[in-house]
N, CA and C atoms as an extended XYZ file, in Angstrom:
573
Properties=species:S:1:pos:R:3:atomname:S:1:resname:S:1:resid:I:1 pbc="F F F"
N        26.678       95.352      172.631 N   UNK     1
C        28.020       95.059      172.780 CA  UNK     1
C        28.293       93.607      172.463 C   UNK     1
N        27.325       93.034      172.682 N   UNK     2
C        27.551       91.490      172.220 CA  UNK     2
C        27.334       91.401      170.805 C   UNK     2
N        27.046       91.924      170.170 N   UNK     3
C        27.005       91.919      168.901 CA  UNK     3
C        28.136       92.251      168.590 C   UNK     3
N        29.001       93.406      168.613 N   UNK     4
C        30.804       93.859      168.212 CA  UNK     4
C        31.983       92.874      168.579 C   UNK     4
N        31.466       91.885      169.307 N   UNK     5
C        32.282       91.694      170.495 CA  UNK     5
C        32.128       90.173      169.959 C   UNK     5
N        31.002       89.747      169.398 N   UNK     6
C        30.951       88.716      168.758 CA  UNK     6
C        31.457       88.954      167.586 C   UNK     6
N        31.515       89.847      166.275 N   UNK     7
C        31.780       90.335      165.181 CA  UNK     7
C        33.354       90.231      165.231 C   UNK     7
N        33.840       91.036      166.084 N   UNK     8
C        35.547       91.051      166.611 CA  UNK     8
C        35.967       89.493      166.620 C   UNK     8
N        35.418       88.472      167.726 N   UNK     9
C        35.696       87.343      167.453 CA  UNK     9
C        35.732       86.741      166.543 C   UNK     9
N        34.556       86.531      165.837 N   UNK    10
C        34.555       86.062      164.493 CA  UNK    10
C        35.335       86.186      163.411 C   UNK    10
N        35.837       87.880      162.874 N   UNK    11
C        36.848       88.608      162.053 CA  UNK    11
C        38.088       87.714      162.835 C   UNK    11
N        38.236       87.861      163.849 N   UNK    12
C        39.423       87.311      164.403 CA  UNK    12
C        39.846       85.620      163.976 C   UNK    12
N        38.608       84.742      164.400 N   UNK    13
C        39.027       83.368      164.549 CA  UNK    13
C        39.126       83.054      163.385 C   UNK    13
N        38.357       83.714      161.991 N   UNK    14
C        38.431       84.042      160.547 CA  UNK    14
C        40.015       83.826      160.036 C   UNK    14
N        40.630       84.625      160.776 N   UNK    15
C        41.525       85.494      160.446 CA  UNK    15
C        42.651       84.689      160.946 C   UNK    15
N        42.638       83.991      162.069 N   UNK    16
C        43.796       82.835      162.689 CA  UNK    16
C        43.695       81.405      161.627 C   UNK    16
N        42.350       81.093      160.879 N   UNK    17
C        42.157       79.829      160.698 CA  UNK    17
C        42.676       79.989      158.905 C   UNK    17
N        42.609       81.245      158.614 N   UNK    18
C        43.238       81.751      157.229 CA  UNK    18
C        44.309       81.531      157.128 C   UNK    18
N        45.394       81.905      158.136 N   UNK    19
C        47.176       82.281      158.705 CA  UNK    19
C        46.965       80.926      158.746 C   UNK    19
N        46.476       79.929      159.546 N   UNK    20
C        47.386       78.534      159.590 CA  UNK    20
C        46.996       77.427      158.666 C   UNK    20
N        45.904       77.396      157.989 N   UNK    21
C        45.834       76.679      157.057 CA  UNK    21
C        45.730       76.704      155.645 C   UNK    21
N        46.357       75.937      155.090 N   UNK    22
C        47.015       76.250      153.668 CA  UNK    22
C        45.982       75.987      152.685 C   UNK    22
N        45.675       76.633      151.431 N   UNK    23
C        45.057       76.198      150.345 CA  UNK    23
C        45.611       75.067      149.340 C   UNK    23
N        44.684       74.687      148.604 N   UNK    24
C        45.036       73.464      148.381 CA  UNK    24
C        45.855       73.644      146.515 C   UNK    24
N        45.960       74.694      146.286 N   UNK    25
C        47.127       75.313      145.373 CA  UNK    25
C        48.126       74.943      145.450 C   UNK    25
N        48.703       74.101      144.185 N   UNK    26
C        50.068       73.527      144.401 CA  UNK    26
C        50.987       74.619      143.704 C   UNK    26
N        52.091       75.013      144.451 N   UNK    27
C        53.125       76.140      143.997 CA  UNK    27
C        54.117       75.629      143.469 C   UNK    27
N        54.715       76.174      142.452 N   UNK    28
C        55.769       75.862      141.760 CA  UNK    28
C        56.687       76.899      142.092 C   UNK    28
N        57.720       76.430      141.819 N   UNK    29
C        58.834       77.752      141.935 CA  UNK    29
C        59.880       77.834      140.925 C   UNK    29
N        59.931       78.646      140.283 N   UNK    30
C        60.476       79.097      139.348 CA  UNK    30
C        62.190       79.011      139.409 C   UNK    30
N        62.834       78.408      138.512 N   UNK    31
C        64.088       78.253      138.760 CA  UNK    31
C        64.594       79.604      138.269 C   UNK    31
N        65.422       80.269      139.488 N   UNK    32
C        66.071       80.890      139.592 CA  UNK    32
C        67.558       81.438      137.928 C   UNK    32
N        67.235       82.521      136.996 N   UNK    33
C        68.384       82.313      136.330 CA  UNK    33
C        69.493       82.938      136.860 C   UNK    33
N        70.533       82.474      136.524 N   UNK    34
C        71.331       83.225      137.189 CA  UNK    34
C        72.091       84.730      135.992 C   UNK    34
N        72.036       85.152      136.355 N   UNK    35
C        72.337       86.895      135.384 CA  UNK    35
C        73.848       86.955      135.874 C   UNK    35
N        74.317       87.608      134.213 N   UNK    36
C        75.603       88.177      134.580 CA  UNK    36
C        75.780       89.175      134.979 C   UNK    36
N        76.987       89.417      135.956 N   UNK    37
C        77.168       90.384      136.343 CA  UNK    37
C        78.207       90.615      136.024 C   UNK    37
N        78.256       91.786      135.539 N   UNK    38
C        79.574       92.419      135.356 CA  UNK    38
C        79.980       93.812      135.940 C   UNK    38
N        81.514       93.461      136.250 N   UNK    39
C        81.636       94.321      137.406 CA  UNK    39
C        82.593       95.483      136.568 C   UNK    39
N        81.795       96.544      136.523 N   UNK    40
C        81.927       97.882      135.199 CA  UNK    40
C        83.119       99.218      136.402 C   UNK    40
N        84.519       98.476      136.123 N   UNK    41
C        84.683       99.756      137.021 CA  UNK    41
C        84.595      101.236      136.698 C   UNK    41
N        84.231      101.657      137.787 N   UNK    42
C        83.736      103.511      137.558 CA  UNK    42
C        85.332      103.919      137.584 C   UNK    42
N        85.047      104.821      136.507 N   UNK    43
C        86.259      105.980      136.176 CA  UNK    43
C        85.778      107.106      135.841 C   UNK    43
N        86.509      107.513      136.287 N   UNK    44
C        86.520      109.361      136.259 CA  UNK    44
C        86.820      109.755      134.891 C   UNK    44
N        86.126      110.863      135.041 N   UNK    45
C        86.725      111.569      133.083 CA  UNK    45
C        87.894      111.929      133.172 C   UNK    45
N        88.685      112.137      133.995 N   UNK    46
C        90.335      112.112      134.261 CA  UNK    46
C        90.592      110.864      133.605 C   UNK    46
N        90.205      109.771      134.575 N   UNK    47
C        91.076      108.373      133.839 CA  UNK    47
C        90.498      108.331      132.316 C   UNK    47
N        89.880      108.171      131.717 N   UNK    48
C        89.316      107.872      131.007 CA  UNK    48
C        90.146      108.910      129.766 C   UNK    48
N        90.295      110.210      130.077 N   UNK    49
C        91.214      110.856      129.237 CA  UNK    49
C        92.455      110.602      129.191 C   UNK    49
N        93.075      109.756      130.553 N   UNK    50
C        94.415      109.443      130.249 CA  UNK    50
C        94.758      108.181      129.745 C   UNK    50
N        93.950      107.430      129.455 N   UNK    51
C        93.866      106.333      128.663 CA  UNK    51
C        93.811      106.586      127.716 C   UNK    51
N        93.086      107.656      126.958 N   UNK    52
C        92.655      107.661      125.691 CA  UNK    52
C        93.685      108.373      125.107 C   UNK    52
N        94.462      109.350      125.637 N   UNK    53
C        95.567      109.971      125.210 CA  UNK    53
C        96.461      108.384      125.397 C   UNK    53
N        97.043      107.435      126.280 N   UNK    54
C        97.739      106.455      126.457 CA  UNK    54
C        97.856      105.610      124.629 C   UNK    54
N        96.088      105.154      124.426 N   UNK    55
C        96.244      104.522      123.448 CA  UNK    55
C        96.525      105.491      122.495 C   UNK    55
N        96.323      106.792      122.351 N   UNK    56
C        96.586      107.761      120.758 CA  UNK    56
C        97.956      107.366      121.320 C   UNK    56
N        98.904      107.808      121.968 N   UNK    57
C       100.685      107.526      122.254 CA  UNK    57
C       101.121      106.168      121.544 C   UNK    57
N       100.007      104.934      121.726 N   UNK    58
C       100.776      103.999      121.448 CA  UNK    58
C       100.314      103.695      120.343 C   UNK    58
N        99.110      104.074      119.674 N   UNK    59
C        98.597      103.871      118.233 CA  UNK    59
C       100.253      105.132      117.721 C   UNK    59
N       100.235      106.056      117.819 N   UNK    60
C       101.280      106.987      116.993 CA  UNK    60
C       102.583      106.095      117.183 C   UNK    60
N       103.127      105.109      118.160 N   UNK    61
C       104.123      105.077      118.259 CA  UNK    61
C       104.358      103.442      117.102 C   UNK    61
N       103.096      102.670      116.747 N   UNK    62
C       103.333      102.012      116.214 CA  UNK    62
C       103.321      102.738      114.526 C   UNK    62
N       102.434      103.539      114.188 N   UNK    63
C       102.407      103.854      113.139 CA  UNK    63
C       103.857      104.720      112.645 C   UNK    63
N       104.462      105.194      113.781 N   UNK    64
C       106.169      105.857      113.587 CA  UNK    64
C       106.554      104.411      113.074 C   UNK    64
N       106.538      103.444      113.460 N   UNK    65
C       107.775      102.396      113.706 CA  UNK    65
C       107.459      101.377      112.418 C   UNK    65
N       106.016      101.449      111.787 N   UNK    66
C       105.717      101.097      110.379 CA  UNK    66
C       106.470      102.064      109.267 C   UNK    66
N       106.017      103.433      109.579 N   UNK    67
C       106.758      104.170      108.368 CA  UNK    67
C       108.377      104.230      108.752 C   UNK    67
N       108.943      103.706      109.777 N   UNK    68
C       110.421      103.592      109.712 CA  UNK    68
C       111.022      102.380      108.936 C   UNK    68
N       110.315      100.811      109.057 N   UNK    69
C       110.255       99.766      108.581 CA  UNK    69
C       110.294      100.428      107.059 C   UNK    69
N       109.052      100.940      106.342 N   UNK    70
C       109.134      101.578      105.306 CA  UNK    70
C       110.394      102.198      104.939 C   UNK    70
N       110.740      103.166      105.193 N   UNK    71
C       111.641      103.946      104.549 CA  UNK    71
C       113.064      102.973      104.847 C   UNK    71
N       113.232      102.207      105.674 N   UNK    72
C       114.004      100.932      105.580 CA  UNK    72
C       113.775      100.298      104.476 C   UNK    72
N       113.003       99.544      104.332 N   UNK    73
C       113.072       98.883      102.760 CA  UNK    73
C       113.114      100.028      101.670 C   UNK    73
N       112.716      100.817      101.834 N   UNK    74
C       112.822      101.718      100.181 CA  UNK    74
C       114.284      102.030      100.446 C   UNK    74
N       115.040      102.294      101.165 N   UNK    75
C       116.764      102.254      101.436 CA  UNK    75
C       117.317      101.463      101.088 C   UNK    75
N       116.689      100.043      101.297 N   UNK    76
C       117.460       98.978      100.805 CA  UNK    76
C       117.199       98.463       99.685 C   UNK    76
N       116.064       99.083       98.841 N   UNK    77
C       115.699       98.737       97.791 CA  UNK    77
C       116.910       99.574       96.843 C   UNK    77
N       116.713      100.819       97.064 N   UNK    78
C       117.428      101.910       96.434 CA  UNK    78
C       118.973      101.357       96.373 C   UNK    78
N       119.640      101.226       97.426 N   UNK    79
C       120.920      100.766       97.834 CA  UNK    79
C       121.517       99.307       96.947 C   UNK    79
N       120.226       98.571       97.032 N   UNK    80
C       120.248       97.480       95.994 CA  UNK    80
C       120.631       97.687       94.143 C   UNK    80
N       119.742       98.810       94.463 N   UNK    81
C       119.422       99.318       92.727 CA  UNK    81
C       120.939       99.851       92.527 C   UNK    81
N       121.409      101.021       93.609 N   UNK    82
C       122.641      101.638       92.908 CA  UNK    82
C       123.567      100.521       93.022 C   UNK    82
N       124.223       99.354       94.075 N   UNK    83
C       125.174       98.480       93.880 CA  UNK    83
C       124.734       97.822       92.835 C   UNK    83
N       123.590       97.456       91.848 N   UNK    84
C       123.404       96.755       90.907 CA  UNK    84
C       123.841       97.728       89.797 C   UNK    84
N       123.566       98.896       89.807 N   UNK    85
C       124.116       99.568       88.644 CA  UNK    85
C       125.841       99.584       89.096 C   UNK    85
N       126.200       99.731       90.010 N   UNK    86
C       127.916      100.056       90.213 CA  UNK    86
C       128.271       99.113       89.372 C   UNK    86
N       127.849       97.391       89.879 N   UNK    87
C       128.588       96.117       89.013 CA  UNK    87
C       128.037       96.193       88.076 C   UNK    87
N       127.329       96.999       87.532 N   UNK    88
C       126.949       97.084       86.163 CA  UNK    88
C       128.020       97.818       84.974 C   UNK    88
N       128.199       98.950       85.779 N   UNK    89
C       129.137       99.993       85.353 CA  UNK    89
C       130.800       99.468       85.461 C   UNK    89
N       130.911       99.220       86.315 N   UNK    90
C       132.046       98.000       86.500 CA  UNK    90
C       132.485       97.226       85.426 C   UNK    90
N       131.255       96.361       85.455 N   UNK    91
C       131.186       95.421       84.527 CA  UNK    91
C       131.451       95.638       82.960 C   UNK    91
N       130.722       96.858       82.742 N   UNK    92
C       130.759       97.337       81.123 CA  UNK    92
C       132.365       98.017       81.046 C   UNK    92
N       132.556       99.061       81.979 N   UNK    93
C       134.018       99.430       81.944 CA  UNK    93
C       135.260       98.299       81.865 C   UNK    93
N       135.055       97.142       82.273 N   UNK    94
C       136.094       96.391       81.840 CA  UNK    94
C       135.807       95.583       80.722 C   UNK    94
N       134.772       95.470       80.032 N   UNK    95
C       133.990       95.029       78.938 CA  UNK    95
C       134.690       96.039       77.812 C   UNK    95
N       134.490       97.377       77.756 N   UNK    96
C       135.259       98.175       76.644 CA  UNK    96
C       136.607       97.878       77.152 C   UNK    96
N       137.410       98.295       78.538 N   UNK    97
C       139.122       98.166       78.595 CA  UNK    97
C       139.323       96.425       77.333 C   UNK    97
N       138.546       95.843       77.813 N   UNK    98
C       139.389       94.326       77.095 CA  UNK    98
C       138.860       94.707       75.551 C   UNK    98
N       137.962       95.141       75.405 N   UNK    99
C       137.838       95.345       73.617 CA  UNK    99
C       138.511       96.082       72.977 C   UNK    99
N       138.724       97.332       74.124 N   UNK   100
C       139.834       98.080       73.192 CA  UNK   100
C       141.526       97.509       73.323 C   UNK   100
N       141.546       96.745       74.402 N   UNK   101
C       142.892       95.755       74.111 CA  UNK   101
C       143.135       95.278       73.262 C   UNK   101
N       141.886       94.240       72.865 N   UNK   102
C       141.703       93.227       71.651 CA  UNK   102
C       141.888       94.082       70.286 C   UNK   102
N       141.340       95.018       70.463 N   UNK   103
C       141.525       96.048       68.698 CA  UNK   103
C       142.846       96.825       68.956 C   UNK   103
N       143.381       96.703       69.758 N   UNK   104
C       144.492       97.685       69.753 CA  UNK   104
C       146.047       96.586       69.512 C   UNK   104
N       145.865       95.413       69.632 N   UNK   105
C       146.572       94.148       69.268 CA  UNK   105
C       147.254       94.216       68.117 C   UNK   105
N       148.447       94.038       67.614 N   UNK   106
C       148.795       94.153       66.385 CA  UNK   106
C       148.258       93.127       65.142 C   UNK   106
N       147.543       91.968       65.588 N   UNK   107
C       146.587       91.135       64.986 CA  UNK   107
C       145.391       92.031       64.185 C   UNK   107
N       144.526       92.815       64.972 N   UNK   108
C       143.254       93.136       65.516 CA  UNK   108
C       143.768       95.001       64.097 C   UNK   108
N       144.840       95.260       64.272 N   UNK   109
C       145.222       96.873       64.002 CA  UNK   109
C       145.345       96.156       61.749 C   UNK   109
N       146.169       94.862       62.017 N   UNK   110
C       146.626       94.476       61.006 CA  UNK   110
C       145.264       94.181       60.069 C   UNK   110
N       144.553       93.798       60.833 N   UNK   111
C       143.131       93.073       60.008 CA  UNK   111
C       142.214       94.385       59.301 C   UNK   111
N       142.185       95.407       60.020 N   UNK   112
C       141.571       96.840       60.179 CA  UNK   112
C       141.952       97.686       58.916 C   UNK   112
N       143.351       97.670       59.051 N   UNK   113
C       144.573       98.139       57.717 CA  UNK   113
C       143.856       97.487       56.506 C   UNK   113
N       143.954       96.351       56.395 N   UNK   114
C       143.428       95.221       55.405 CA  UNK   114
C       142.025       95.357       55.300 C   UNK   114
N       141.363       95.928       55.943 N   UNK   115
C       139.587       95.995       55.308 CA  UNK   115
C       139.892       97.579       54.870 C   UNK   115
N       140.597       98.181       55.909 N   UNK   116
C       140.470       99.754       54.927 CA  UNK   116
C       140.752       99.777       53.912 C   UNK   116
N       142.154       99.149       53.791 N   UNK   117
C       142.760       99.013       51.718 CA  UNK   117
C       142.009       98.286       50.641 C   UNK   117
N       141.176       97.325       51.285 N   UNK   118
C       140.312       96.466       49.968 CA  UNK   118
C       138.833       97.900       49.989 C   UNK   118
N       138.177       98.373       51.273 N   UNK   119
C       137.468       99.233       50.957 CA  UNK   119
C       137.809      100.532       50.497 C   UNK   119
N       138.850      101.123       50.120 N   UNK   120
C       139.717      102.277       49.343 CA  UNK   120
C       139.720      101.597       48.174 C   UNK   120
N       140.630      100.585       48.039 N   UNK   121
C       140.432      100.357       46.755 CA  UNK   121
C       138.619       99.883       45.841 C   UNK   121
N       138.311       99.016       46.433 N   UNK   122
C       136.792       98.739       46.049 CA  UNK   122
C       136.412      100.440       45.500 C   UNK   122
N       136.725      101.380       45.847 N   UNK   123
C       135.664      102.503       45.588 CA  UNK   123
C       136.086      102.973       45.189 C   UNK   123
N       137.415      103.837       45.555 N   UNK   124
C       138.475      104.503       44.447 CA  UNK   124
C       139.247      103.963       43.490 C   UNK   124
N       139.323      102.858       43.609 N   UNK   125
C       140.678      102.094       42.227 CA  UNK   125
C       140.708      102.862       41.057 C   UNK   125
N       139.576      102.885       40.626 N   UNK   126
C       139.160      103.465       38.997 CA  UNK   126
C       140.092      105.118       39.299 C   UNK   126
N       139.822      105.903       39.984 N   UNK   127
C       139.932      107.121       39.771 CA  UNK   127
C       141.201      107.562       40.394 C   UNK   127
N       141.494      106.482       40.929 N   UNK   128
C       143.434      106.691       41.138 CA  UNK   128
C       143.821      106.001       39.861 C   UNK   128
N       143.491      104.920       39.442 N   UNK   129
C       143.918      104.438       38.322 CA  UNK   129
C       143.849      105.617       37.039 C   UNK   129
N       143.474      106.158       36.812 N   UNK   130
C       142.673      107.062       36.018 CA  UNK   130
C       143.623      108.230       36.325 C   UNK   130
N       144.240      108.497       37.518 N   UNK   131
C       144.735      109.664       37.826 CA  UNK   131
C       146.113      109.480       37.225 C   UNK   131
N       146.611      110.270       36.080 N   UNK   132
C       147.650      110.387       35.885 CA  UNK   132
C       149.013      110.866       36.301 C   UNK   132
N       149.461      110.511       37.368 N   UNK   133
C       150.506      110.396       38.001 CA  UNK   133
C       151.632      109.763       38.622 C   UNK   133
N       153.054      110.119       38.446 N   UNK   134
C       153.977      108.683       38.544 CA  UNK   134
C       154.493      108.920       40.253 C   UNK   134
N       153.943      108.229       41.253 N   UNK   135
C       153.859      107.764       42.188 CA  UNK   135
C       154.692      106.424       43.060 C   UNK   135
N       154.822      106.621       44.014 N   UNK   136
C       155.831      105.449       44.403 CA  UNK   136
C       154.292      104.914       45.746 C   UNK   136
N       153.455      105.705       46.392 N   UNK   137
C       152.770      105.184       47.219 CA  UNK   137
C       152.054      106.464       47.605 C   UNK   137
N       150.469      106.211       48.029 N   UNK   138
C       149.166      106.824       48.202 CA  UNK   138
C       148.872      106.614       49.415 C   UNK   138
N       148.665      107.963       49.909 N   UNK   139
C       148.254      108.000       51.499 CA  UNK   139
C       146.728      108.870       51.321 C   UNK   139
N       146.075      108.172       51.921 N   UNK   140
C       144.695      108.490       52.316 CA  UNK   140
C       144.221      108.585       53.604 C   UNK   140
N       143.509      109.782       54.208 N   UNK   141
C       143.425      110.228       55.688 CA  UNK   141
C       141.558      110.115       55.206 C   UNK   141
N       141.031      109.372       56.404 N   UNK   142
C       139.700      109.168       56.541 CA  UNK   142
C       139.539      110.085       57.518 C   UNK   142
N       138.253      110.422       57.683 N   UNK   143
C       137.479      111.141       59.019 CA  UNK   143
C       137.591      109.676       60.054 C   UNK   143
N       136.226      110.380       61.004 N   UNK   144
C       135.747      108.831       61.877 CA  UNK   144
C       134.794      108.671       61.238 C   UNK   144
N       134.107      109.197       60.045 N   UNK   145
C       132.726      109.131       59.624 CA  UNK   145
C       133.517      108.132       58.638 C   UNK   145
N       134.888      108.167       58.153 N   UNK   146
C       135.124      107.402       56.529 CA  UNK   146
C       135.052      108.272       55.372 C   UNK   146
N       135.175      109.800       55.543 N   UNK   147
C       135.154      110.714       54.498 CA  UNK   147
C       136.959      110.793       54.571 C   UNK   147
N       137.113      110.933       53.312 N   UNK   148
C       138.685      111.583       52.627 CA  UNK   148
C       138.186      113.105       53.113 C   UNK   148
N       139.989      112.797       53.580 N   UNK   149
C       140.057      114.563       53.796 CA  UNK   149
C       141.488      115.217       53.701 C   UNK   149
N       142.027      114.516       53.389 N   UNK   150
C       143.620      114.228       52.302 CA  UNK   150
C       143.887      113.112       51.798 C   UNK   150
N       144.772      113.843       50.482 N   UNK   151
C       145.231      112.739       49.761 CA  UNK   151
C       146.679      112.878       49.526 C   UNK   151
N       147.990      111.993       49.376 N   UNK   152
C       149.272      112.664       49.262 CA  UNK   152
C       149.825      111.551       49.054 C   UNK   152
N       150.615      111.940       47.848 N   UNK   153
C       151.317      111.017       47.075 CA  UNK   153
C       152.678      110.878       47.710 C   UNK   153
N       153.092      109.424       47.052 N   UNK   154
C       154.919      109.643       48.046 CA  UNK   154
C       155.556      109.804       46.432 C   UNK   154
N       156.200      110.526       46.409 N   UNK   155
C       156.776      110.718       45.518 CA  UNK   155
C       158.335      110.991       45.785 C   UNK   155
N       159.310      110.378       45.104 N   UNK   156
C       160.672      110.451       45.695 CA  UNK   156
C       161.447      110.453       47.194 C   UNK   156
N       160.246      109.555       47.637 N   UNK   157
C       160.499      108.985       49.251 CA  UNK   157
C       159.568      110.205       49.908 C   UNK   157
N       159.091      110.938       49.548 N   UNK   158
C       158.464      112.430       50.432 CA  UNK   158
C       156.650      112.654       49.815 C   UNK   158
N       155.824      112.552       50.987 N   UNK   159
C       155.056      112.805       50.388 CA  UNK   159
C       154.565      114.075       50.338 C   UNK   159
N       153.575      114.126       49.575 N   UNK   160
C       153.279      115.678       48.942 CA  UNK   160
C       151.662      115.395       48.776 C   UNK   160
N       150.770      116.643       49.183 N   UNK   161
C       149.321      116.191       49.120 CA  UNK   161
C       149.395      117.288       47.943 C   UNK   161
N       148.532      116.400       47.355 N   UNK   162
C       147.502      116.641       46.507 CA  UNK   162
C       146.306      116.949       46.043 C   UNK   162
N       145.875      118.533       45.660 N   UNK   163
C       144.523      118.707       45.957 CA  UNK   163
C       143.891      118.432       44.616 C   UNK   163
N       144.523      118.292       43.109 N   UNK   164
C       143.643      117.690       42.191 CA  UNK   164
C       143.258      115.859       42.587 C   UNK   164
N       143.910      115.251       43.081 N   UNK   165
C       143.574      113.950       43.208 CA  UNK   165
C       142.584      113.801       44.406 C   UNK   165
N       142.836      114.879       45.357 N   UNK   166
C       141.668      115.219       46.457 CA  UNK   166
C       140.252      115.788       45.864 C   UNK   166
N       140.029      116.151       44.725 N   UNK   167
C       138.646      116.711       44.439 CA  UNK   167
C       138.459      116.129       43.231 C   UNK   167
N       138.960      114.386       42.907 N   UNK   168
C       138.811      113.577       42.253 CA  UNK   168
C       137.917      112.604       43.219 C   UNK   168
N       138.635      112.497       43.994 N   UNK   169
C       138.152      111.536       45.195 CA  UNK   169
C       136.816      111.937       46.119 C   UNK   169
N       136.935      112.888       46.184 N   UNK   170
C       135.336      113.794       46.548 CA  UNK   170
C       134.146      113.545       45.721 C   UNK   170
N       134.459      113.484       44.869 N   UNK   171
C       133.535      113.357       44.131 CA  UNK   171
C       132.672      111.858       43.138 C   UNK   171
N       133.514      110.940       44.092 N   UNK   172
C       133.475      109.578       43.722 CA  UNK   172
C       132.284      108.863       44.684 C   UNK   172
N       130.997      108.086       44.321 N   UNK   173
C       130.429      108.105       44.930 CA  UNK   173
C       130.555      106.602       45.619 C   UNK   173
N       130.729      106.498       46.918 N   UNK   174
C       130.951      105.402       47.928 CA  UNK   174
C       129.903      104.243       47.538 C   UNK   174
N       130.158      103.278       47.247 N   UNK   175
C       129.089      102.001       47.265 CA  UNK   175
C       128.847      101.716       48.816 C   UNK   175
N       129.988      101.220       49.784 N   UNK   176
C       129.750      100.947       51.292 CA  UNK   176
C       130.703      101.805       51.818 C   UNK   176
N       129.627      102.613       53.177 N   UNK   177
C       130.236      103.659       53.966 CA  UNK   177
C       131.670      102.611       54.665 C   UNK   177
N       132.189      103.620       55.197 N   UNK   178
C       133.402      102.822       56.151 CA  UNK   178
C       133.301      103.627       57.169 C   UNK   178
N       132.941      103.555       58.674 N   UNK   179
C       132.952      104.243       59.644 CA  UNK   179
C       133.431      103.394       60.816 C   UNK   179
N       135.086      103.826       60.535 N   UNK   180
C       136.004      103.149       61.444 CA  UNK   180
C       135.924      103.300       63.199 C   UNK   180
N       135.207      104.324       63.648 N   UNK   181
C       135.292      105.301       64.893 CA  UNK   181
C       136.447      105.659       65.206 C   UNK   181
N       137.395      105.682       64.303 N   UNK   182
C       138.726      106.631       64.109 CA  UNK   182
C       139.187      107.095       63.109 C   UNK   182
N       139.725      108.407       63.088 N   UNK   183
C       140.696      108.484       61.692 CA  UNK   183
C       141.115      107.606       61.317 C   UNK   183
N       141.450      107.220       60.134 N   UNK   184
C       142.319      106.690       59.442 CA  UNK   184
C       143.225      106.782       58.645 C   UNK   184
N       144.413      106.167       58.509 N   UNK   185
C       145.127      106.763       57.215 CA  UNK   185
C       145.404      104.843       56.299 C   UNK   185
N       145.278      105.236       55.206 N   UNK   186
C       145.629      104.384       54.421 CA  UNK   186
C       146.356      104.615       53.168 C   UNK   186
N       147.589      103.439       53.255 N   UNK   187
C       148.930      103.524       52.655 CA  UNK   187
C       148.932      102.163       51.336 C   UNK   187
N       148.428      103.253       50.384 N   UNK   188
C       148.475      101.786       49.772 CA  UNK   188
C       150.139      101.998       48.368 C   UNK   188
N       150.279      100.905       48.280 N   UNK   189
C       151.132      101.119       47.317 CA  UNK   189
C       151.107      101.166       45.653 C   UNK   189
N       151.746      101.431       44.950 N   UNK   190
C       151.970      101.496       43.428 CA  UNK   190
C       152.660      100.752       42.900 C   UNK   190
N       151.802       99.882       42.547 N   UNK   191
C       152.171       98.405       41.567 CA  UNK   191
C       152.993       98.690       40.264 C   UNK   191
């Protein structure tokens, strides 16, 4: 028994002189990092679906409000285009009213008369000249193209058409067309 009893002591006083005295190991201590934390709130697959429907609502509601912007400018583009054609149309309609003022002028009618009779004569002279007949004054009816399509002599204040001097004149070939964009009649006289 003195043998266990000594053994016990020994393990023991072993065992107290371990616990209070320190080794001669110098300890370091590790600096502490500090970690983020992030604080992840938990949601339910409820929330999480009503969010996700939330953002599809507000993604659709911006993409409505782009293609409205859109079809806004193509409105005002369009709207642009037709008031640019209106003052266009505008514009040209009082562009012909004043031209056909200006040609309808007794200046403008007088000058017209005077190119038809030098171009009648320029082309026909010869073959009225040529036409044997005693005449007081020659009336000539143009198309709008500038084709004869009567001819009628004044004869004793009255005129009277004539279809041999009409298929004289047909057959005379034009040096320069005359395409008045109206009938014409031309009155020339007998010298």
């Amino acid at each position: 028994m003195k043998r266990t009893t000594f053994t016990t002591l020994g393990v023991a006083a072993m065992t107290l002189i371990a616990c209070n005295t320190s080794t001669k190991e110098v300890k370091t201590e590790k600096a502490a990092v500090p970690q983020k934390v992030e604080n992840v709130a938990q949601e339910t697959t409820t929330q999480f679906e009503e969010k996700a429907m939330e953002d599809c609502i507000a993604y659709s509601k911006i993409q409505n409000e782009i293609k409205l912007m859109e079809a806004m400018e193509a409105a005002r583009v369009t709207d642009s285009i037709a008031n640019a054609e209106l003052a266009l149309q505008e514009t040209l309609a009082k562009a012909v009213a004043a031209q056909k003022k200006r040609e309808s002028t007794p200046e403008a009618l007088a000058k017209r008369a005077v190119e038809a009779e030098l171009w009648f004569k320029a082309n026909y002279e010869s073959v009225v000249k040529a036409y044997k007949s005693n005449y007081d004054g020659l009336r000539v009816r143009l198309t709008t193209e500038g084709d004869v399509y009567e001819a009628a002599l004044l004869i004793n204040g009255e005129w009277k058409v004539d279809m041999k001097l009409m298929e004289k004149l047909e057959k005379v070939e034009v040096t320069k067309d005359l395409a008045p964009g109206k009938a014409v009649d031309i009155t020339v006289k007998n010298a």
